[in-house]
Amino acid sequence: MSKVCQITGRRVRIGNNVSHSKRRTRRTFSPNLRMKRFFLEEEGRWVRLKVSTAGIREIEKNGLAATLRKAKKEGLLTKEY
């Protein structure tokens, strides 16, 4: 299962750990993902999404149906939600 938010598209990023002596070693920055259920009122059913906490805030702000339409248009939802 990939570490990608289905709403915002946030994914793993790669950077450096920098020690006190300025040595750089590679590391990954994982998004803050949660598996969360949302109730889709238009269809009267529950939807399970893997979303980042920023995606949860976006759903609360804009509404679930509008956010799902936007994510589908951007190609972030590949399969049926």
mmCIF file with all atom_site columns, C-alpha atoms in Angstrom:
data_model
loop_
_atom_site.group_PDB
_atom_site.id
_atom_site.type_symbol
_atom_site.label_atom_id
_atom_site.label_alt_id
_atom_site.label_comp_id
_atom_site.label_asym_id
_atom_site.label_entity_id
_atom_site.label_seq_id
_atom_site.pdbx_PDB_ins_code
_atom_site.Cartn_x
_atom_site.Cartn_y
_atom_site.Cartn_z
_atom_site.occupancy
_atom_site.B_iso_or_equiv
_atom_site.pdbx_formal_charge
_atom_site.auth_seq_id
_atom_site.auth_comp_id
_atom_site.auth_asym_id
_atom_site.auth_atom_id
_atom_site.pdbx_PDB_model_num
ATOM 1  C CA . MET A 1 1  ? 0.000   0.000  0.000   1.00 0.00 ? 1  MET A CA 1
ATOM 2  C CA . SER A 1 2  ? 1.521   3.268  -1.083  1.00 0.00 ? 2  SER A CA 1
ATOM 3  C CA . LYS A 1 3  ? 1.981   6.268  1.183   1.00 0.00 ? 3  LYS A CA 1
ATOM 4  C CA . VAL A 1 4  ? -0.044  8.744  -0.888  1.00 0.00 ? 4  VAL A CA 1
ATOM 5  C CA . CYS A 1 5  ? -2.968  10.880 0.257   1.00 0.00 ? 5  CYS A CA 1
ATOM 6  C CA . GLN A 1 6  ? -6.040  10.279 -1.924  1.00 0.00 ? 6  GLN A CA 1
ATOM 7  C CA . ILE A 1 7  ? -7.232  13.877 -1.505  1.00 0.00 ? 7  ILE A CA 1
ATOM 8  C CA . THR A 1 8  ? -4.167  16.137 -1.585  1.00 0.00 ? 8  THR A CA 1
ATOM 9  C CA . GLY A 1 9  ? -1.702  13.842 -3.366  1.00 0.00 ? 9  GLY A CA 1
ATOM 10 C CA . ARG A 1 10 ? 0.950   14.251 -0.690  1.00 0.00 ? 10 ARG A CA 1
ATOM 11 C CA . ARG A 1 11 ? 3.555   11.502 -0.837  1.00 0.00 ? 11 ARG A CA 1
ATOM 12 C CA . VAL A 1 12 ? 6.890   10.488 0.658   1.00 0.00 ? 12 VAL A CA 1
ATOM 13 C CA . ARG A 1 13 ? 9.607   13.085 0.172   1.00 0.00 ? 13 ARG A CA 1
ATOM 14 C CA . ILE A 1 14 ? 13.348  12.507 0.384   1.00 0.00 ? 14 ILE A CA 1
ATOM 15 C CA . GLY A 1 15 ? 15.879  14.712 2.136   1.00 0.00 ? 15 GLY A CA 1
ATOM 16 C CA . ASN A 1 16 ? 18.925  14.652 4.367   1.00 0.00 ? 16 ASN A CA 1
ATOM 17 C CA . ASN A 1 17 ? 19.614  14.052 8.025   1.00 0.00 ? 17 ASN A CA 1
ATOM 18 C CA . VAL A 1 18 ? 22.245  16.654 8.939   1.00 0.00 ? 18 VAL A CA 1
ATOM 19 C CA . SER A 1 19 ? 24.347  15.906 11.993  1.00 0.00 ? 19 SER A CA 1
ATOM 20 C CA . HIS A 1 20 ? 26.197  18.376 14.168  1.00 0.00 ? 20 HIS A CA 1
ATOM 21 C CA . SER A 1 21 ? 29.348  17.802 12.099  1.00 0.00 ? 21 SER A CA 1
ATOM 22 C CA . LYS A 1 22 ? 27.276  18.558 8.946   1.00 0.00 ? 22 LYS A CA 1
ATOM 23 C CA . ARG A 1 23 ? 27.436  14.968 7.633   1.00 0.00 ? 23 ARG A CA 1
ATOM 24 C CA . ARG A 1 24 ? 24.462  14.283 5.394   1.00 0.00 ? 24 ARG A CA 1
ATOM 25 C CA . THR A 1 25 ? 22.703  10.945 5.208   1.00 0.00 ? 25 THR A CA 1
ATOM 26 C CA . ARG A 1 26 ? 19.534  10.281 3.210   1.00 0.00 ? 26 ARG A CA 1
ATOM 27 C CA . ARG A 1 27 ? 16.164  9.985  4.929   1.00 0.00 ? 27 ARG A CA 1
ATOM 28 C CA . THR A 1 28 ? 12.480  10.015 4.052   1.00 0.00 ? 28 THR A CA 1
ATOM 29 C CA . PHE A 1 29 ? 9.739   12.360 5.213   1.00 0.00 ? 29 PHE A CA 1
ATOM 30 C CA . SER A 1 30 ? 6.454   10.431 5.394   1.00 0.00 ? 30 SER A CA 1
ATOM 31 C CA . PRO A 1 31 ? 3.096   12.214 5.158   1.00 0.00 ? 31 PRO A CA 1
ATOM 32 C CA . ASN A 1 32 ? 0.793   12.081 8.174   1.00 0.00 ? 32 ASN A CA 1
ATOM 33 C CA . LEU A 1 33 ? -1.696  9.551  6.749   1.00 0.00 ? 33 LEU A CA 1
ATOM 34 C CA . ARG A 1 34 ? -4.819  8.100  8.360   1.00 0.00 ? 34 ARG A CA 1
ATOM 35 C CA . MET A 1 35 ? -7.367  5.556  7.145   1.00 0.00 ? 35 MET A CA 1
ATOM 36 C CA . LYS A 1 36 ? -10.659 7.324  7.809   1.00 0.00 ? 36 LYS A CA 1
ATOM 37 C CA . ARG A 1 37 ? -14.310 6.683  7.068   1.00 0.00 ? 37 ARG A CA 1
ATOM 38 C CA . PHE A 1 38 ? -16.518 9.515  5.847   1.00 0.00 ? 38 PHE A CA 1
ATOM 39 C CA . PHE A 1 39 ? -20.276 9.431  5.291   1.00 0.00 ? 39 PHE A CA 1
ATOM 40 C CA . LEU A 1 40 ? -21.212 10.441 1.742   1.00 0.00 ? 40 LEU A CA 1
ATOM 41 C CA . GLU A 1 41 ? -24.717 11.881 2.163   1.00 0.00 ? 41 GLU A CA 1
ATOM 42 C CA . GLU A 1 42 ? -25.492 12.094 -1.575  1.00 0.00 ? 42 GLU A CA 1
ATOM 43 C CA . GLU A 1 43 ? -25.223 8.306  -1.934  1.00 0.00 ? 43 GLU A CA 1
ATOM 44 C CA . GLY A 1 44 ? -26.117 7.392  1.648   1.00 0.00 ? 44 GLY A CA 1
ATOM 45 C CA . ARG A 1 45 ? -23.038 5.256  2.254   1.00 0.00 ? 45 ARG A CA 1
ATOM 46 C CA . TRP A 1 46 ? -19.683 5.246  4.032   1.00 0.00 ? 46 TRP A CA 1
ATOM 47 C CA . VAL A 1 47 ? -16.462 5.908  2.114   1.00 0.00 ? 47 VAL A CA 1
ATOM 48 C CA . ARG A 1 48 ? -13.030 4.771  3.337   1.00 0.00 ? 48 ARG A CA 1
ATOM 49 C CA . LEU A 1 49 ? -10.119 6.981  2.319   1.00 0.00 ? 49 LEU A CA 1
ATOM 50 C CA . LYS A 1 50 ? -6.417  7.153  3.064   1.00 0.00 ? 50 LYS A CA 1
ATOM 51 C CA . VAL A 1 51 ? -5.999  10.849 3.790   1.00 0.00 ? 51 VAL A CA 1
ATOM 52 C CA . SER A 1 52 ? -3.418  13.131 5.312   1.00 0.00 ? 52 SER A CA 1
ATOM 53 C CA . THR A 1 53 ? -4.440  15.400 8.149   1.00 0.00 ? 53 THR A CA 1
ATOM 54 C CA . ALA A 1 54 ? -4.371  18.297 5.682   1.00 0.00 ? 54 ALA A CA 1
ATOM 55 C CA . GLY A 1 55 ? -6.795  16.305 3.521   1.00 0.00 ? 55 GLY A CA 1
ATOM 56 C CA . ILE A 1 56 ? -9.139  15.856 6.497   1.00 0.00 ? 56 ILE A CA 1
ATOM 57 C CA . ARG A 1 57 ? -9.121  19.633 7.027   1.00 0.00 ? 57 ARG A CA 1
ATOM 58 C CA . GLU A 1 58 ? -9.867  20.183 3.334   1.00 0.00 ? 58 GLU A CA 1
ATOM 59 C CA . ILE A 1 59 ? -12.842 17.801 3.513   1.00 0.00 ? 59 ILE A CA 1
ATOM 60 C CA . GLU A 1 60 ? -14.188 19.600 6.592   1.00 0.00 ? 60 GLU A CA 1
ATOM 61 C CA . LYS A 1 61 ? -13.800 22.967 4.872   1.00 0.00 ? 61 LYS A CA 1
ATOM 62 C CA . ASN A 1 62 ? -15.158 22.208 1.372   1.00 0.00 ? 62 ASN A CA 1
ATOM 63 C CA . GLY A 1 63 ? -17.391 19.183 1.973   1.00 0.00 ? 63 GLY A CA 1
ATOM 64 C CA . LEU A 1 64 ? -16.824 15.549 1.048   1.00 0.00 ? 64 LEU A CA 1
ATOM 65 C CA . ALA A 1 65 ? -18.625 15.448 -2.307  1.00 0.00 ? 65 ALA A CA 1
ATOM 66 C CA . ALA A 1 66 ? -16.885 18.546 -3.690  1.00 0.00 ? 66 ALA A CA 1
ATOM 67 C CA . THR A 1 67 ? -13.492 17.351 -2.489  1.00 0.00 ? 67 THR A CA 1
ATOM 68 C CA . LEU A 1 68 ? -13.979 13.896 -4.039  1.00 0.00 ? 68 LEU A CA 1
ATOM 69 C CA . ARG A 1 69 ? -14.977 15.452 -7.372  1.00 0.00 ? 69 ARG A CA 1
ATOM 70 C CA . LYS A 1 70 ? -11.863 17.648 -7.311  1.00 0.00 ? 70 LYS A CA 1
ATOM 71 C CA . ALA A 1 71 ? -9.569  14.712 -6.419  1.00 0.00 ? 71 ALA A CA 1
ATOM 72 C CA . LYS A 1 72 ? -11.089 12.555 -9.170  1.00 0.00 ? 72 LYS A CA 1
ATOM 73 C CA . LYS A 1 73 ? -10.625 15.370 -11.715 1.00 0.00 ? 73 LYS A CA 1
ATOM 74 C CA . GLU A 1 74 ? -6.959  15.719 -10.706 1.00 0.00 ? 74 GLU A CA 1
ATOM 75 C CA . GLY A 1 75 ? -6.459  11.946 -11.057 1.00 0.00 ? 75 GLY A CA 1
ATOM 76 C CA . LEU A 1 76 ? -5.750  11.238 -7.384  1.00 0.00 ? 76 LEU A CA 1
ATOM 77 C CA . LEU A 1 77 ? -8.586  8.718  -7.011  1.00 0.00 ? 77 LEU A CA 1
ATOM 78 C CA . THR A 1 78 ? -7.725  5.881  -9.368  1.00 0.00 ? 78 THR A CA 1
ATOM 79 C CA . LYS A 1 79 ? -10.308 3.335  -8.274  1.00 0.00 ? 79 LYS A CA 1
ATOM 80 C CA . GLU A 1 80 ? -13.901 3.796  -7.103  1.00 0.00 ? 80 GLU A CA 1
ATOM 81 C CA . TYR A 1 81 ? -13.929 5.308  -3.626  1.00 0.00 ? 81 TYR A CA 1
#
